[in-house]
Short mmCIF file of C-alpha atoms in Angstrom, two decimals:
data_model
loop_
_atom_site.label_atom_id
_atom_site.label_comp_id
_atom_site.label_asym_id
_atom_site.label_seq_id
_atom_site.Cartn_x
_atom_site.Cartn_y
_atom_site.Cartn_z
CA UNK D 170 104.44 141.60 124.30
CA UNK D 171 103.11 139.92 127.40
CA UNK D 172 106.75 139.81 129.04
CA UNK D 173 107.53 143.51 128.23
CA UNK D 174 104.38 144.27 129.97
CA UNK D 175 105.43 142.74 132.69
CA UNK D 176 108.76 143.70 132.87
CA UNK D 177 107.85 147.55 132.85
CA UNK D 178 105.05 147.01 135.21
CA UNK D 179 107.49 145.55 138.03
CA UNK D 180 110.30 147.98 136.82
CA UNK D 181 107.26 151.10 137.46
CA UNK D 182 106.45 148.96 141.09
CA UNK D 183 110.11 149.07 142.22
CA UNK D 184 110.69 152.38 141.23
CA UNK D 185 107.50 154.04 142.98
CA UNK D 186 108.35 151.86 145.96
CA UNK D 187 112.15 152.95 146.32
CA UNK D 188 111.51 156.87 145.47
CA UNK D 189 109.12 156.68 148.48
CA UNK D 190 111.00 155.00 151.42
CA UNK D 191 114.03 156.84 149.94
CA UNK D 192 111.80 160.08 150.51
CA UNK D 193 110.59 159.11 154.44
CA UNK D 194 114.72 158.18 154.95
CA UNK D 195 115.17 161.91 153.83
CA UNK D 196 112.95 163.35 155.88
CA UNK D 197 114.37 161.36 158.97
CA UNK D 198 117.54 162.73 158.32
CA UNK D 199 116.60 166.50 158.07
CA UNK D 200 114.34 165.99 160.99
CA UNK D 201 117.44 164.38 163.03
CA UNK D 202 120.03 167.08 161.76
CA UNK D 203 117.54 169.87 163.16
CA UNK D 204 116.66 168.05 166.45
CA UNK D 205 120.44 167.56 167.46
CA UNK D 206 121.57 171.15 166.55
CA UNK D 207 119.02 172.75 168.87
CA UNK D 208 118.31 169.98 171.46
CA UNK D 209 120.44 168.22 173.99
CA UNK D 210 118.26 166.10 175.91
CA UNK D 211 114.79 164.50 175.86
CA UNK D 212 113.45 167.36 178.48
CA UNK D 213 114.66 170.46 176.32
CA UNK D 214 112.84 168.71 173.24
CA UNK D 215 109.45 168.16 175.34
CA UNK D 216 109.88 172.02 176.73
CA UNK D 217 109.50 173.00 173.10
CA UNK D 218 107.64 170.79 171.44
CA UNK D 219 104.79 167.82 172.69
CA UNK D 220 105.29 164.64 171.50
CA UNK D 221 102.00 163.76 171.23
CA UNK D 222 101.05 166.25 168.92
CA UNK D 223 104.22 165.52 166.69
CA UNK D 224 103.52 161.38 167.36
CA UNK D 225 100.00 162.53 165.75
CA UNK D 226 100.34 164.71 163.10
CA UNK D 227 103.75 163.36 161.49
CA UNK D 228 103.38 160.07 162.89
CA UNK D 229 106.72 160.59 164.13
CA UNK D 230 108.41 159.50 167.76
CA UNK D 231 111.58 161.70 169.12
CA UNK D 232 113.87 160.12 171.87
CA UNK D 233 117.22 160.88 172.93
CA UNK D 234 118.72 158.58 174.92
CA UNK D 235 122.12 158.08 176.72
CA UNK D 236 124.02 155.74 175.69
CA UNK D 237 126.15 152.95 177.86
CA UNK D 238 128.88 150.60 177.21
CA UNK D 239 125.99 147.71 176.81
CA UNK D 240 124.00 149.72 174.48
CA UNK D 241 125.84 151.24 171.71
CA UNK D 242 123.64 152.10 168.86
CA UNK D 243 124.71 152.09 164.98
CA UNK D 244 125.07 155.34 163.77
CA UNK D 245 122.41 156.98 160.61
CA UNK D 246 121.25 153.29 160.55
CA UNK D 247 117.72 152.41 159.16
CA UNK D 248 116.08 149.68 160.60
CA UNK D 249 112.17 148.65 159.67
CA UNK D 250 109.80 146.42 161.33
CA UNK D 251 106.06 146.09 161.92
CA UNK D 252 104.41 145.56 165.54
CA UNK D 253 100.56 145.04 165.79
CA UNK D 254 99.67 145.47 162.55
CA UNK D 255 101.44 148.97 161.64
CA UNK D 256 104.87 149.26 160.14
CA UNK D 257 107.77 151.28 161.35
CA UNK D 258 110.61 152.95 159.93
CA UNK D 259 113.49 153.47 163.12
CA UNK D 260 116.32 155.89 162.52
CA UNK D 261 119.54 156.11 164.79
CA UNK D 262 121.99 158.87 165.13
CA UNK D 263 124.66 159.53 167.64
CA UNK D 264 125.19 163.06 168.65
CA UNK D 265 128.42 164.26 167.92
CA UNK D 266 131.31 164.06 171.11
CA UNK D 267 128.58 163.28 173.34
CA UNK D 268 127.32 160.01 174.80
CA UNK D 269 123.99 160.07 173.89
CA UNK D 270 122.00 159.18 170.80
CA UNK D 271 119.09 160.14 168.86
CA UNK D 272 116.40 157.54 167.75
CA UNK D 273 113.70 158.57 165.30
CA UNK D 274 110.96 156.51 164.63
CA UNK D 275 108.23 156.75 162.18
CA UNK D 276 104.87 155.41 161.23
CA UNK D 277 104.82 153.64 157.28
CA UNK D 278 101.71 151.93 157.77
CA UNK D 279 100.30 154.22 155.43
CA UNK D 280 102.75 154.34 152.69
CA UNK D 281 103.25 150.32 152.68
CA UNK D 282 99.19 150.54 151.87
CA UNK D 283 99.96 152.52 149.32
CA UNK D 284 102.08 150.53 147.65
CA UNK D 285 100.09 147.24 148.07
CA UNK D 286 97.28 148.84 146.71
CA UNK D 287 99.61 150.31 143.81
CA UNK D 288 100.89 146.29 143.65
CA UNK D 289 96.68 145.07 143.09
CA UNK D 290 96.49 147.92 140.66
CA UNK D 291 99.84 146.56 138.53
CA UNK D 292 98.35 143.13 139.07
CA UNK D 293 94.87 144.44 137.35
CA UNK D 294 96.67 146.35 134.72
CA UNK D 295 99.06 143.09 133.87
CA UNK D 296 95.58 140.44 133.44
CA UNK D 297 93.61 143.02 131.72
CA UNK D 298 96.92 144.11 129.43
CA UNK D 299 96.45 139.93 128.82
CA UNK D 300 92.88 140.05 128.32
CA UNK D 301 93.66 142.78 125.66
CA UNK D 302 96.75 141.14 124.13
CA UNK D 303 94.61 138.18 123.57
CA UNK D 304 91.25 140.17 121.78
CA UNK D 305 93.78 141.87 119.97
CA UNK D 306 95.64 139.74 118.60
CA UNK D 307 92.64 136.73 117.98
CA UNK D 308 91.16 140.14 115.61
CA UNK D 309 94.61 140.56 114.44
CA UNK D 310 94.88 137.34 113.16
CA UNK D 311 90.68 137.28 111.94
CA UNK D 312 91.75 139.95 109.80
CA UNK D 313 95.33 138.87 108.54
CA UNK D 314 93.78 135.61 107.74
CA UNK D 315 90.56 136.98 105.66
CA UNK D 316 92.92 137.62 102.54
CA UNK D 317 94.18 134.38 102.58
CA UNK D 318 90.79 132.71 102.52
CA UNK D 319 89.68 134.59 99.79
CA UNK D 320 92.49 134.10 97.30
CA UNK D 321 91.82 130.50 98.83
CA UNK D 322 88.39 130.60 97.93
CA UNK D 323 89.15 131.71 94.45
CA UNK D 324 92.22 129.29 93.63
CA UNK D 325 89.59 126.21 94.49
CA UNK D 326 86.71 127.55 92.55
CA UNK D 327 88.57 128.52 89.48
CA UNK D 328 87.79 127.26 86.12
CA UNK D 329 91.98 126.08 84.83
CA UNK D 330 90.58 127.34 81.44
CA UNK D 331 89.57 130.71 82.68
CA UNK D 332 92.47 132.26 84.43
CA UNK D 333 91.30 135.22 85.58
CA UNK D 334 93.40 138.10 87.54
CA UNK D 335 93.00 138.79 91.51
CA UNK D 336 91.90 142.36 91.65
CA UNK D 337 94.92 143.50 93.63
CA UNK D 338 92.57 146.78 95.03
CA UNK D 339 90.30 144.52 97.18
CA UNK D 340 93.46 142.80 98.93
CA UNK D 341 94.96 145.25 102.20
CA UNK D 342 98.45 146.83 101.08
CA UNK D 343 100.63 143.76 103.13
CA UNK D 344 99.14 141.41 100.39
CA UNK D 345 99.46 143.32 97.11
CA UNK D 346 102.82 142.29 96.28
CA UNK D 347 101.41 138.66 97.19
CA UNK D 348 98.74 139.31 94.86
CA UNK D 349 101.01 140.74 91.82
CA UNK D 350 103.15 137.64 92.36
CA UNK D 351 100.11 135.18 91.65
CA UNK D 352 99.10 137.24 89.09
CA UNK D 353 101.97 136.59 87.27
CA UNK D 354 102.10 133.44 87.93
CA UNK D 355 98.48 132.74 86.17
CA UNK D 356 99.96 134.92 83.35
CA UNK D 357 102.58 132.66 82.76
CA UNK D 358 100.16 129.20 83.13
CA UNK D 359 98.02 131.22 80.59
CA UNK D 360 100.80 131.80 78.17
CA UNK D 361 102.29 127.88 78.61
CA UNK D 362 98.53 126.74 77.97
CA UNK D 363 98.00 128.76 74.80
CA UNK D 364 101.32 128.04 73.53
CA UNK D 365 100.90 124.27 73.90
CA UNK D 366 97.09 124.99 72.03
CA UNK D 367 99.05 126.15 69.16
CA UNK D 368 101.73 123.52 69.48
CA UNK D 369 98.57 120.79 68.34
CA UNK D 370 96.93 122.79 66.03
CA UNK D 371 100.40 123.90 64.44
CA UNK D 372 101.27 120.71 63.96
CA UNK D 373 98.40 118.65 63.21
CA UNK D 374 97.95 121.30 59.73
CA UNK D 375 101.36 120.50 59.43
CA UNK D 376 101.32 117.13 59.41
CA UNK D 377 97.91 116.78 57.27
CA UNK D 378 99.53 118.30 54.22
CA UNK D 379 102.33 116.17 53.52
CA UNK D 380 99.62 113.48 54.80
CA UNK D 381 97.38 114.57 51.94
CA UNK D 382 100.12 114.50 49.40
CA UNK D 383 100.88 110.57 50.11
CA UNK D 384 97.54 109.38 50.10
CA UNK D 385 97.09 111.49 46.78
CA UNK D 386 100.25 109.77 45.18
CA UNK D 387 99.70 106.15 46.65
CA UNK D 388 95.86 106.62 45.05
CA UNK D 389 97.71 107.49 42.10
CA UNK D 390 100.09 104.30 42.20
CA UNK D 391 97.26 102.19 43.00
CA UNK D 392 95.76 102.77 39.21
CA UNK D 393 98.40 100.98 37.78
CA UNK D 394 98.32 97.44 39.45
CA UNK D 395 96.00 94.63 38.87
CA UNK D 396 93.56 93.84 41.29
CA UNK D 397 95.23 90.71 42.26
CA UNK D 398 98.45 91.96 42.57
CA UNK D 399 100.32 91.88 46.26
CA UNK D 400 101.53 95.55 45.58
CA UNK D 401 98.13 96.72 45.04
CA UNK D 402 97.04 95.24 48.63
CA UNK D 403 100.08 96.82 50.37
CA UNK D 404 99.04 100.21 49.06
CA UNK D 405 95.56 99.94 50.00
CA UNK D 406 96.76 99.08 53.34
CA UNK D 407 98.95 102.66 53.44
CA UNK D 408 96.06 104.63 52.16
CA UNK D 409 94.06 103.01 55.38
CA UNK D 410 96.94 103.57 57.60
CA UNK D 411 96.97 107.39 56.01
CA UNK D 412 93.23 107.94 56.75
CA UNK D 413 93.68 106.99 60.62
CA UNK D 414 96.43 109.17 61.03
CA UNK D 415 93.94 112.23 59.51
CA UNK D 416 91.67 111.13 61.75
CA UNK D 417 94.11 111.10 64.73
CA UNK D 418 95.28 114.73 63.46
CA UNK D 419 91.49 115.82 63.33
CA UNK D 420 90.54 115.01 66.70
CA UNK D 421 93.83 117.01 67.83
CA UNK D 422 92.44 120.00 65.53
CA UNK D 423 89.03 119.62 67.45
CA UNK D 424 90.72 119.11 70.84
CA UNK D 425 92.83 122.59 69.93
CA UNK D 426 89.89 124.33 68.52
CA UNK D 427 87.79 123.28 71.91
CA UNK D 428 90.51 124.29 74.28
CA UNK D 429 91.04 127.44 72.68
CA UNK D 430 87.23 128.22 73.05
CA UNK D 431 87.77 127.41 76.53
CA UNK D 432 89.53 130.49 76.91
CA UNK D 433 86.59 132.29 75.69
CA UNK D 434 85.09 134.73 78.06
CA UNK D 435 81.10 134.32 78.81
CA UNK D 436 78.83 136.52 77.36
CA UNK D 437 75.21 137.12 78.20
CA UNK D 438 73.26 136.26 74.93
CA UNK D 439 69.67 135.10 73.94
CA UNK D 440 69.95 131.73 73.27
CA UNK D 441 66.65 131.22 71.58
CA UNK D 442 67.55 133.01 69.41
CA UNK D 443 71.14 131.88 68.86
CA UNK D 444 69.78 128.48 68.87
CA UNK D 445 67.36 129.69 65.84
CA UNK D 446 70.04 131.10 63.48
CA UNK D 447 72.41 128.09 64.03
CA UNK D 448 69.28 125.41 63.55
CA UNK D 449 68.58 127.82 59.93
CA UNK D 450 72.23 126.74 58.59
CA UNK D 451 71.72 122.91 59.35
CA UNK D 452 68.11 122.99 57.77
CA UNK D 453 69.91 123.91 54.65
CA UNK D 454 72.26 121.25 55.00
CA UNK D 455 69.68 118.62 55.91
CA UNK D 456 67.82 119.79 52.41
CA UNK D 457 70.77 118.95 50.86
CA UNK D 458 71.21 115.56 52.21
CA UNK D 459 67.75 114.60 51.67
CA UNK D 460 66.90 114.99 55.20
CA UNK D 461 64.41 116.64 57.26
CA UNK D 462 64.95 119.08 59.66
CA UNK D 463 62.96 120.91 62.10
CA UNK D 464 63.11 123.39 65.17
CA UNK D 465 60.74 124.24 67.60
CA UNK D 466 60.83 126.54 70.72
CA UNK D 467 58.01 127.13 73.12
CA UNK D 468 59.41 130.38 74.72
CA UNK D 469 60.71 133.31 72.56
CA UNK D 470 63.26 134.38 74.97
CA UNK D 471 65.80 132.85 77.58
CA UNK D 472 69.55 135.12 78.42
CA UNK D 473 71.96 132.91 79.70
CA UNK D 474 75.85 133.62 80.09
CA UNK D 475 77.66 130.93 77.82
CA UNK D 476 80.95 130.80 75.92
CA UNK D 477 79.12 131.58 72.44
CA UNK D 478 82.35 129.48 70.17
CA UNK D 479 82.36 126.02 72.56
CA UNK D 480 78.63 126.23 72.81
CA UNK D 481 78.51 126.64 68.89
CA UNK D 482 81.02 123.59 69.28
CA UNK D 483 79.03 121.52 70.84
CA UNK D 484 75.75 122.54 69.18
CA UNK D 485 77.34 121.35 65.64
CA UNK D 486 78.76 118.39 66.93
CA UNK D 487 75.00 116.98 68.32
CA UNK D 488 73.26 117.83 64.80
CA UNK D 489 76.28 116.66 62.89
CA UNK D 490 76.02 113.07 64.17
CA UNK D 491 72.07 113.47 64.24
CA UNK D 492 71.95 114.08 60.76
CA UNK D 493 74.91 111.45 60.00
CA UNK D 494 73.39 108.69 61.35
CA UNK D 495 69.80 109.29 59.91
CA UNK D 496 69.02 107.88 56.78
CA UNK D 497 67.59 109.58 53.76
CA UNK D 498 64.11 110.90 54.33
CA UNK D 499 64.38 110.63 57.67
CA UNK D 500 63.98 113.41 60.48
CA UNK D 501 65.40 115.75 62.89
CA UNK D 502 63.64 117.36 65.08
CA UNK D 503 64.75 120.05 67.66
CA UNK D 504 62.93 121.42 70.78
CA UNK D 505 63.21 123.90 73.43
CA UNK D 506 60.63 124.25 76.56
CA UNK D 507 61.01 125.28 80.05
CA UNK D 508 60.71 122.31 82.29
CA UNK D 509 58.70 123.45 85.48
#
């Protein structure tokens, strides 16, 4: 960008410069063609016209001057030069058949000002066309980037278990097909996640039938040996080997039953009063065990967002081993307050 600018600037420069001496070489030219039709010598051309009115109006000199064996002069040759501070343009012409020559010389001062001026003004145009480049493209590149950080934002605050979608309408049109790609992409990582959930739970139930069946028929066997007997040991060793691998298979049950809650989306809920219907169904099942159970919450109301099935998860899991490990007649309590 910054080289085309300055590549048509200088291309602009030359091209203004060379129209304009081209135009004062023209006007020599016509003004020499007209003086040597009508005028033979320098007196004639003074008769008609003064010099110093011509010298001051078209900045222009006339002379016509004879010419000699030591002086012959090139003919329609251009010649410039500067003297004292001013710049001059000299034209030549030879008058046809005749020894004698015409030399035209004209004031430029003015027109090389113009063009140095014109030169500053290409100079200013080039450094603030820089200036601009520069703003331009440091905003260009503010905004191009701003996308990017968001989806970046989002990719290292997001929750693996809760894939959620970029809203492709927020992103500028250059990053929607970016945007439909990582969609897709989560889509897939979704699909490969759920499918390996059901992978565990699939085959942990299928593994805790046939499981089921074997301890059932070794139990069976057992009956029929003496107490003593070596058999009898081996087969109580199986039925312990059996109950590990259930409990191996239920804690991949749990882990697939927690993962899929995982995938849960949040909901905005009261969570007194979840907590009070949940803590009802264990206060039946304390009763049962010959266990006390009490709840009691100091505030009537608290919304929350949670993931209702892992909370309920997690819930039964902390008054399940409560009440497991607390002996008959014994108590659990439960409490909510707000601390503060």
């Amino acid at each position: 960008m910054t080289a085309m600018l300055v590549l048509v600037t200088v291309i602009f420069y030359s091209y203004l410069s060379t129209n304009l001496f081209e135009s004062v070489q023209s006007s020599l030219e016509i003004k020499s063609q007209y003086i040597i039709s009508k005028y033979q010598s320098q007196d004639e051309f003074e008769k008609d016209i003064n010099p110093s009115v011509l010298n001051s109006m078209f900045d222009t000199t006339v002379q016509i001057i004879p010419t000699t064996k030591d002086k012959l002069p090139l003919d329609k040759n251009f010649q410039d030069y500067n003297s004292n501070e001013h710049y001059f343009l000299e034209y030549t012409k030879i008058y046809p058949n005749q020894d004698k020559y015409l030399k035209l010389r004209k004031d430029i001062t003015e027109q090389k000002n113009i063009l140095t001026r014109l030169y500053y003004v290409m100079i200013t145009i080039i450094v603030l066309g820089l200036v601009f480049i520069i703003i331009y493209s440091s905003f260009l590149s503010t905004k191009l980037l701003q996308p990017l950080q968001k989806l970046s934002y989002k990719f290292a605050h997001m929750n693996e278990s809760l894939l959620q979608h970029i809203d492709t309408s927020e992103l500028p049109k250059e990053f929607i097909g970016l945007g439909g790609s990582i969609n897709l992409l989560m889509t897939k990582i979704q699909t490969f996640i759920n499918y390996r959930k059901e992978l565990f739970v699939g085959m942990a139930h299928e593994l805790k039938t046939p499981l089921a069946v074997m301890r059932l028929k070794t139990q069976i066997t057992l009956m029929k040996y003496k107490p003593n007997d070596k058999i009898k040991e081996t087969l109580e060793n199986n039925i312990a080997y059996i109950d590990n691998l259930n409990n191996m298979i239920q804690h991949v049950l749990e882990y697939g039953r927690a993962e899929g809650a995982q995938f849960e989306q949040p909901q905005r809920i009261d969570l007194i009063r979840f907590l009070a219907q949940k803590a009802e169904e264990f206060e039946l099942l304390a009763q049962a065990k010959d266990k006390k159970f009490i709840y009691h919450f100091d505030i009537e109301h608290f919304t929350i967002n949670i993931q209702p099935l892992l909370f309920t998860q997690i819930f039964q899991n902390f008054v399940q081993n409560a009440l497991r490990f607390t002996p008959e007649g014994g108590l659990v309590s439960i409490d909510a307050h707000m601390d503060g």
